[in-house]
Amino acid sequence: MGQRVAVIGSGVVGLSCASCLQMEGHAVTVIDPRPPGEYCSFGNAGCFSAASCVPLGLPGSWRKVPGWLMDPMGPLSIP
C-alpha cells in the first residue's frame, strides 16, 4: 500500500491531485473547511493577474471586447 497523504484544498487542483494519488494506491485525506468547488474553483479558476481580475461571465462584458482587443495591455490583447 502507498503512503498516507494530506491534500490541502478541495478545489479543482486539490481534488484532481487527491484522485490521482488514490488511483496510485495512496490513502488520501482532503482538508478544507469549505465544501468542494468553492473559492478559486468557483469563478476565474487559474487566472493570474498583476492588477485585478473581473469575471468574464458578468452581463455586459461583451461590450468591452473591442476595447480589450485594441488595448496592448488589455486582457484580450493579441501580441
CSV table of C-alpha atoms in Angstrom, one decimal:
chain,number,residue,atom,x,y,z
A,1,MET,CA,0.0,0.0,0.0
A,2,GLY,CA,1.1,3.6,-0.6
A,3,GLN,CA,1.7,6.3,1.9
A,4,ARG,CA,-0.8,8.4,3.8
A,5,VAL,CA,-1.2,11.8,2.1
A,6,ALA,CA,-3.0,15.0,3.1
A,7,VAL,CA,-4.2,17.4,0.4
A,8,ILE,CA,-4.9,20.9,1.5
A,9,GLY,CA,-7.8,22.4,-0.5
A,10,SER,CA,-10.9,20.9,-2.2
A,11,GLY,CA,-10.8,22.9,-5.3
A,12,VAL,CA,-10.2,21.7,-8.9
A,13,VAL,CA,-6.4,21.2,-8.3
A,14,GLY,CA,-6.7,19.7,-4.8
A,15,LEU,CA,-9.4,17.1,-5.8
A,16,SER,CA,-7.5,16.2,-9.0
A,17,CYS,CA,-4.3,15.6,-7.1
A,18,ALA,CA,-6.3,13.6,-4.5
A,19,SER,CA,-7.9,11.5,-7.2
A,20,CYS,CA,-4.6,10.7,-8.9
A,21,LEU,CA,-2.9,9.8,-5.6
A,22,GLN,CA,-5.8,7.5,-4.7
A,23,MET,CA,-5.6,5.7,-8.1
A,24,GLU,CA,-1.9,5.1,-7.3
A,25,GLY,CA,-2.8,3.4,-4.1
A,26,HIS,CA,-2.2,6.1,-1.5
A,27,ALA,CA,-4.5,6.8,1.4
A,28,VAL,CA,-5.7,10.4,0.8
A,29,THR,CA,-7.3,12.9,3.2
A,30,VAL,CA,-8.6,16.2,1.7
A,31,ILE,CA,-8.6,19.0,4.2
A,32,ASP,CA,-10.8,22.1,3.6
A,33,PRO,CA,-13.2,23.9,5.8
A,34,ARG,CA,-15.5,24.7,2.8
A,35,PRO,CA,-17.4,22.3,0.5
A,36,PRO,CA,-15.7,21.2,-2.7
A,37,GLY,CA,-15.6,23.7,-5.5
A,38,GLU,CA,-15.7,27.0,-3.7
A,39,TYR,CA,-13.4,29.9,-3.7
A,40,CYS,CA,-10.9,29.7,-6.6
A,41,SER,CA,-12.8,26.9,-8.3
A,42,PHE,CA,-16.0,29.0,-8.3
A,43,GLY,CA,-15.1,31.9,-10.6
A,44,ASN,CA,-12.0,32.5,-12.7
A,45,ALA,CA,-10.1,29.4,-11.7
A,46,GLY,CA,-6.4,29.5,-12.7
A,47,CYS,CA,-6.5,33.3,-13.5
A,48,PHE,CA,-3.2,35.0,-12.8
A,49,SER,CA,-3.4,38.8,-12.8
A,50,ALA,CA,-0.9,41.5,-11.8
A,51,ALA,CA,-3.7,44.0,-11.0
A,52,SER,CA,-7.2,42.7,-10.9
A,53,CYS,CA,-9.4,40.0,-12.4
A,54,VAL,CA,-13.1,40.6,-13.3
A,55,PRO,CA,-15.2,37.5,-14.0
A,56,LEU,CA,-15.8,37.5,-17.8
A,57,GLY,CA,-19.2,36.0,-17.3
A,58,LEU,CA,-20.7,39.3,-16.0
A,59,PRO,CA,-23.5,40.7,-18.0
A,60,GLY,CA,-22.3,43.5,-20.3
A,61,SER,CA,-18.7,42.2,-20.5
A,62,TRP,CA,-19.1,41.5,-24.2
A,63,ARG,CA,-19.4,45.3,-24.9
A,64,LYS,CA,-15.9,45.8,-23.7
A,65,VAL,CA,-14.3,43.2,-26.0
A,66,PRO,CA,-13.5,45.6,-28.9
A,67,GLY,CA,-11.6,47.9,-26.5
A,68,TRP,CA,-9.8,45.0,-24.8
A,69,LEU,CA,-8.7,43.8,-28.3
A,70,MET,CA,-7.3,47.2,-29.2
A,71,ASP,CA,-5.6,47.8,-25.8
A,72,PRO,CA,-2.0,46.4,-25.9
A,73,MET,CA,-2.2,45.8,-22.1
A,74,GLY,CA,-5.8,44.6,-22.2
A,75,PRO,CA,-6.9,41.1,-21.2
A,76,LEU,CA,-7.6,40.1,-24.8
A,77,SER,CA,-4.6,41.8,-26.5
A,78,ILE,CA,-3.2,39.9,-29.4
A,79,PRO,CA,0.7,40.1,-29.4
